[in-house]
Amino acid sequence: MIKVKLNLITLLTFISNIIFAGGISMQDKEIKLPEPILKGKISLEETIYKRRSIRHFKQGQLTLQHVSQLLWATQGITDKSRDFRAVPSAGATYPLEIYLFVGEVEGLKKGIYKYNPYSHSIIYLVEGDKRQQLCAASLFQDSVKKAQIVIVITAIFDRTTKVYGNRGIMYVHMEAGHCGQNIYLQAEALGLGTVAIGAFRDNDVKNILPVSKNEQPLYIFPVGLKQ
Ligand SMILES: Cc1cc2nc3c(=O)[nH]c(=O)nc-3n(C[C@H](O)[C@H](O)[C@H](O)COP(=O)(O)O)c2cc1C
């Protein structure tokens, strides 16, 4: 009797794995990023001084270390005892989610990934190069399709507004700004270029991203090799 029960459980687990993960376990789709390096080559002051919006990129590949560093600077956990992150958040409500469009990165398939700050890993969500589509949604700004990667910041406003009411809406936008500046500075410190993209069609970006109805795209950052 016990044996039959155990076999049934094994069978059900097997079937649910196939149904919910398309036959591939989520572990196969989750890529652990290398640890961020905490010592850079230039000072913070020089990085701030040199930061500029860069809209033209040369061809080539970024590395997994670049991706690790940039995502860590965007939302990475810097205090593991409290799960506090690289950017401040009103009441530590953390309303922001980070998506990564991969074009040219050594060892990564093209497609859309989502950053998991807790495990410092990325989860492969959508196959294929989607930069062209994102470029069209961003009013055909070429920087979006030419950059090796594109970071998209979305927000689930609810997480913050249920604590702070309408004032929370403003807080969420402020937090996206914090993330954006960190992306600019981290890119500069790595010798890469980026530009803040605020001009895009919300619904078109939503249709490209695998997001829920209550998740709002706020900011787009193409990051690539400076010319
Ligand atoms: C909220 C916001 C939205 C922006 N949107 C765009 C954009 O859609 N496209 C673009 O090329 N630059 C965009 N920028 C970048 C600005 O044009 C740029 O910061 C400004 O020209 C100053 O140049 P600097 O960043 O090199 O100092 C945006 C900047 C901010 C802060």
Tab-separated table of C-alpha atoms and ligand atoms in Angstrom:
chain	number	residue	atom	x	y	z
A	1	MET	CA	0.000	0.000	0.000
A	2	ILE	CA	2.777	2.442	1.022
A	3	LYS	CA	4.729	1.520	-2.132
A	4	VAL	CA	1.726	2.220	-4.362
A	5	LYS	CA	1.226	5.590	-2.626
A	6	LEU	CA	4.913	6.551	-3.111
A	7	ASN	CA	4.806	5.593	-6.788
A	8	LEU	CA	1.699	7.705	-7.268
A	9	ILE	CA	3.433	10.712	-5.677
A	10	THR	CA	6.499	10.208	-7.904
A	11	LEU	CA	4.269	9.997	-10.976
A	12	LEU	CA	2.309	13.133	-10.017
A	13	THR	CA	5.537	15.077	-9.359
A	14	PHE	CA	6.883	13.989	-12.755
A	15	ILE	CA	3.668	15.067	-14.540
A	16	SER	CA	3.524	18.431	-12.744
A	17	ASN	CA	7.170	19.083	-13.687
A	18	ILE	CA	6.287	18.524	-17.322
A	19	ILE	CA	3.152	20.683	-17.172
A	20	PHE	CA	4.569	23.618	-15.206
A	21	ALA	CA	8.105	23.733	-16.534
A	22	GLY	CA	7.649	22.483	-20.076
A	23	GLY	CA	9.666	19.370	-19.308
A	24	ILE	CA	12.673	21.363	-18.085
A	25	SER	CA	13.167	21.916	-14.378
A	26	MET	CA	13.382	25.594	-13.349
A	27	GLN	CA	16.930	24.906	-12.168
A	28	ASP	CA	17.973	24.458	-15.808
A	29	LYS	CA	16.536	27.879	-16.585
A	30	GLU	CA	18.115	29.655	-13.626
A	31	ILE	CA	21.658	30.858	-14.186
A	32	LYS	CA	23.736	31.732	-11.156
A	33	LEU	CA	25.741	34.910	-11.748
A	34	PRO	CA	29.357	35.303	-10.633
A	35	GLU	CA	29.791	37.198	-7.365
A	36	PRO	CA	30.033	40.981	-7.841
A	37	ILE	CA	33.516	42.446	-7.493
A	38	LEU	CA	33.603	45.112	-4.788
A	39	LYS	CA	36.789	46.908	-5.856
A	40	GLY	CA	36.650	48.981	-9.056
A	41	LYS	CA	39.379	50.508	-11.205
A	42	ILE	CA	38.298	54.141	-10.857
A	43	SER	CA	37.130	56.237	-7.928
A	44	LEU	CA	33.470	57.061	-7.304
A	45	GLU	CA	34.250	60.762	-7.828
A	46	GLU	CA	35.871	60.121	-11.211
A	47	THR	CA	32.983	57.846	-12.201
A	48	ILE	CA	30.448	60.579	-11.407
A	49	TYR	CA	32.553	63.116	-13.295
A	50	LYS	CA	32.882	60.919	-16.384
A	51	ARG	CA	29.299	59.630	-16.575
A	52	ARG	CA	27.536	60.602	-19.816
A	53	SER	CA	24.586	59.216	-21.740
A	54	ILE	CA	25.957	56.939	-24.456
A	55	ARG	CA	23.698	56.076	-27.399
A	56	HIS	CA	26.128	54.437	-29.835
A	57	PHE	CA	27.794	51.089	-29.228
A	58	LYS	CA	30.423	49.062	-31.032
A	59	GLN	CA	29.994	45.385	-31.859
A	60	GLY	CA	31.253	42.699	-29.487
A	61	GLN	CA	30.176	40.762	-26.445
A	62	LEU	CA	29.678	41.574	-22.783
A	63	THR	CA	30.715	39.020	-20.163
A	64	LEU	CA	28.683	37.321	-17.446
A	65	GLN	CA	30.718	39.366	-14.939
A	66	HIS	CA	29.451	42.587	-16.599
A	67	VAL	CA	25.865	41.313	-16.275
A	68	SER	CA	26.442	40.300	-12.658
A	69	GLN	CA	27.888	43.680	-11.762
A	70	LEU	CA	25.159	45.711	-13.483
A	71	LEU	CA	22.233	43.739	-12.024
A	72	TRP	CA	23.808	43.768	-8.578
A	73	ALA	CA	24.125	47.569	-8.803
A	74	THR	CA	20.467	47.778	-9.875
A	75	GLN	CA	18.812	45.654	-7.153
A	76	GLY	CA	21.455	43.352	-5.662
A	77	ILE	CA	21.320	42.395	-1.993
A	78	THR	CA	24.089	44.111	-0.051
A	79	ASP	CA	22.972	43.265	3.499
A	80	LYS	CA	22.128	39.577	3.655
A	81	SER	CA	20.996	39.686	7.280
A	82	ARG	CA	18.088	42.005	6.385
A	83	ASP	CA	17.883	41.507	2.596
A	84	PHE	CA	18.567	45.217	2.067
A	85	ARG	CA	19.664	46.183	-1.440
A	86	ALA	CA	22.098	48.352	-3.397
A	87	VAL	CA	19.446	51.064	-3.770
A	88	PRO	CA	17.248	52.479	-1.006
A	89	SER	CA	13.543	51.604	-0.885
A	90	ALA	CA	10.731	53.354	1.027
A	91	GLY	CA	10.064	51.157	4.058
A	92	ALA	CA	12.094	48.401	2.346
A	93	THR	CA	8.973	47.554	0.307
A	94	TYR	CA	11.044	46.854	-2.864
A	95	PRO	CA	8.447	47.469	-5.572
A	96	LEU	CA	10.870	47.126	-8.512
A	97	GLU	CA	11.508	44.116	-10.746
A	98	ILE	CA	14.391	43.870	-13.191
A	99	TYR	CA	14.345	42.268	-16.645
A	100	LEU	CA	17.335	41.688	-18.864
A	101	PHE	CA	17.194	41.560	-22.654
A	102	VAL	CA	20.256	39.649	-23.819
A	103	GLY	CA	21.697	40.186	-27.262
A	104	GLU	CA	25.437	39.570	-27.075
A	105	VAL	CA	26.742	38.104	-23.833
A	106	GLU	CA	29.416	35.398	-23.661
A	107	GLY	CA	27.764	32.146	-22.558
A	108	LEU	CA	24.170	33.429	-22.502
A	109	LYS	CA	21.394	32.617	-24.962
A	110	LYS	CA	19.583	35.575	-26.520
A	111	GLY	CA	16.260	36.275	-24.880
A	112	ILE	CA	14.557	37.846	-21.886
A	113	TYR	CA	15.668	36.989	-18.358
A	114	LYS	CA	14.462	38.112	-14.928
A	115	TYR	CA	16.823	39.006	-12.105
A	116	ASN	CA	16.427	37.206	-8.781
A	117	PRO	CA	18.249	39.368	-6.194
A	118	TYR	CA	17.959	36.714	-3.469
A	119	SER	CA	20.011	34.111	-5.330
A	120	HIS	CA	21.844	36.662	-7.530
A	121	SER	CA	20.768	34.716	-10.570
A	122	ILE	CA	18.806	35.243	-13.764
A	123	ILE	CA	15.860	33.179	-14.921
A	124	TYR	CA	15.426	32.513	-18.626
A	125	LEU	CA	11.851	33.461	-19.513
A	126	VAL	CA	11.579	34.171	-23.238
A	127	GLU	CA	13.713	32.718	-26.020
A	128	GLY	CA	15.128	34.787	-28.885
A	129	ASP	CA	16.485	38.276	-29.425
A	130	LYS	CA	13.747	40.760	-28.496
A	131	ARG	CA	15.831	43.958	-28.726
A	132	GLN	CA	14.359	44.917	-32.100
A	133	GLN	CA	10.810	44.725	-30.683
A	134	LEU	CA	11.823	46.716	-27.607
A	135	CYS	CA	13.451	49.291	-29.906
A	136	ALA	CA	10.162	49.689	-31.809
A	137	ALA	CA	8.294	50.089	-28.498
A	138	SER	CA	10.883	52.748	-27.526
A	139	LEU	CA	9.912	54.951	-30.481
A	140	PHE	CA	12.594	53.300	-32.634
A	141	GLN	CA	15.530	54.594	-30.589
A	142	ASP	CA	18.479	52.754	-32.138
A	143	SER	CA	20.421	52.514	-28.869
A	144	VAL	CA	17.926	49.868	-27.688
A	145	LYS	CA	18.642	47.428	-30.499
A	146	LYS	CA	22.381	48.157	-30.786
A	147	ALA	CA	23.335	47.670	-27.126
A	148	GLN	CA	24.565	44.212	-26.123
A	149	ILE	CA	22.008	44.084	-23.292
A	150	VAL	CA	19.007	46.109	-22.195
A	151	ILE	CA	17.861	46.400	-18.587
A	152	VAL	CA	14.155	47.109	-18.069
A	153	ILE	CA	12.882	48.293	-14.694
A	154	THR	CA	9.241	47.566	-13.889
A	155	ALA	CA	7.234	48.302	-10.752
A	156	ILE	CA	4.498	46.639	-8.755
A	157	PHE	CA	3.131	49.826	-7.164
A	158	ASP	CA	0.893	47.936	-4.767
A	159	ARG	CA	3.812	46.825	-2.622
A	160	THR	CA	4.548	50.455	-1.712
A	161	THR	CA	1.092	52.099	-1.957
A	162	LYS	CA	-0.450	49.643	0.478
A	163	VAL	CA	1.958	51.046	3.084
A	164	TYR	CA	2.133	54.718	2.004
A	165	GLY	CA	-1.100	55.292	0.049
A	166	ASN	CA	-0.898	57.603	-2.981
A	167	ARG	CA	2.404	59.050	-1.797
A	168	GLY	CA	3.847	55.616	-2.522
A	169	ILE	CA	3.441	56.237	-6.272
A	170	MET	CA	6.003	59.030	-6.034
A	171	TYR	CA	8.292	56.865	-3.915
A	172	VAL	CA	8.315	54.113	-6.563
A	173	HIS	CA	9.377	56.575	-9.261
A	174	MET	CA	12.120	57.893	-6.986
A	175	GLU	CA	13.398	54.338	-6.485
A	176	ALA	CA	13.566	53.755	-10.238
A	177	GLY	CA	15.738	56.882	-10.374
A	178	HIS	CA	18.079	55.433	-7.756
A	179	CYS	CA	18.418	52.252	-9.800
A	180	GLY	CA	19.020	54.254	-12.954
A	181	GLN	CA	21.860	56.267	-11.470
A	182	ASN	CA	23.481	53.088	-10.167
A	183	ILE	CA	23.287	51.570	-13.663
A	184	TYR	CA	24.908	54.699	-15.149
A	185	LEU	CA	27.714	54.681	-12.582
A	186	GLN	CA	28.339	50.939	-12.665
A	187	ALA	CA	28.429	50.992	-16.482
A	188	GLU	CA	30.925	53.873	-16.430
A	189	ALA	CA	33.105	52.123	-13.836
A	190	LEU	CA	33.204	49.043	-16.088
A	191	GLY	CA	34.129	51.149	-19.127
A	192	LEU	CA	30.675	50.541	-20.663
A	193	GLY	CA	28.048	53.003	-21.844
A	194	THR	CA	24.344	53.407	-21.125
A	195	VAL	CA	21.476	55.829	-21.586
A	196	ALA	CA	18.239	56.284	-19.670
A	197	ILE	CA	15.242	55.664	-21.936
A	198	GLY	CA	12.006	57.180	-20.666
A	199	ALA	CA	10.341	57.594	-24.066
A	200	PHE	CA	8.499	54.347	-24.828
A	201	ARG	CA	4.969	53.044	-25.284
A	202	ASP	CA	3.974	51.420	-21.993
A	203	ASN	CA	1.559	48.900	-23.484
A	204	ASP	CA	3.962	47.825	-26.236
A	205	VAL	CA	6.698	47.174	-23.651
A	206	LYS	CA	4.178	45.293	-21.479
A	207	ASN	CA	3.283	43.093	-24.445
A	208	ILE	CA	6.921	42.106	-24.976
A	209	LEU	CA	7.615	41.404	-21.312
A	210	PRO	CA	6.110	38.401	-19.525
A	211	VAL	CA	4.548	40.624	-16.843
A	212	SER	CA	1.288	40.606	-14.936
A	213	LYS	CA	-1.360	43.328	-15.386
A	214	ASN	CA	-0.316	45.126	-12.195
A	215	GLU	CA	3.337	45.443	-13.261
A	216	GLN	CA	4.281	48.713	-14.943
A	217	PRO	CA	7.426	49.320	-17.033
A	218	LEU	CA	9.168	52.491	-15.812
A	219	TYR	CA	12.627	52.811	-17.260
A	220	ILE	CA	14.825	51.213	-19.936
A	221	PHE	CA	18.633	51.104	-19.992
A	222	PRO	CA	20.514	49.796	-23.037
A	223	VAL	CA	24.061	48.936	-21.935
A	224	GLY	CA	26.897	48.243	-24.347
A	225	LEU	CA	30.487	48.620	-25.444
A	226	LYS	CA	31.463	52.258	-25.973
A	227	GLN	CA	32.643	53.125	-29.490
B	1	LIG	C1	13.769	60.478	-17.016
B	1	LIG	C2	14.727	60.519	-18.186
B	1	LIG	C3	14.287	60.081	-19.422
B	1	LIG	C4	15.178	60.058	-20.505
B	1	LIG	N1	14.750	59.555	-21.689
B	1	LIG	C5	15.610	59.468	-22.720
B	1	LIG	C6	15.223	58.848	-23.939
B	1	LIG	O1	14.117	58.354	-24.096
B	1	LIG	N2	16.152	58.787	-24.918
B	1	LIG	C7	17.424	59.283	-24.790
B	1	LIG	O2	18.204	59.154	-25.728
B	1	LIG	N3	17.817	59.884	-23.639
B	1	LIG	C8	16.961	59.979	-22.608
B	1	LIG	N4	17.368	60.525	-21.409
B	1	LIG	C9	18.774	60.962	-21.249
B	1	LIG	C10	18.908	62.479	-21.321
B	1	LIG	O3	18.668	62.914	-22.624
B	1	LIG	C11	20.329	62.877	-20.852
B	1	LIG	O4	20.497	62.515	-19.512
B	1	LIG	C12	20.581	64.378	-21.025
B	1	LIG	O5	20.668	64.717	-22.386
B	1	LIG	C13	21.881	64.838	-20.329
B	1	LIG	O6	23.000	64.118	-20.818
B	1	LIG	P1	23.958	63.257	-19.864
B	1	LIG	O7	23.138	62.120	-19.327
B	1	LIG	O8	25.068	62.766	-20.761
B	1	LIG	O9	24.450	64.125	-18.782
B	1	LIG	C14	16.505	60.549	-20.331
B	1	LIG	C15	16.919	60.992	-19.064
B	1	LIG	C16	16.057	60.964	-18.005
B	1	LIG	C17	16.539	61.401	-16.643
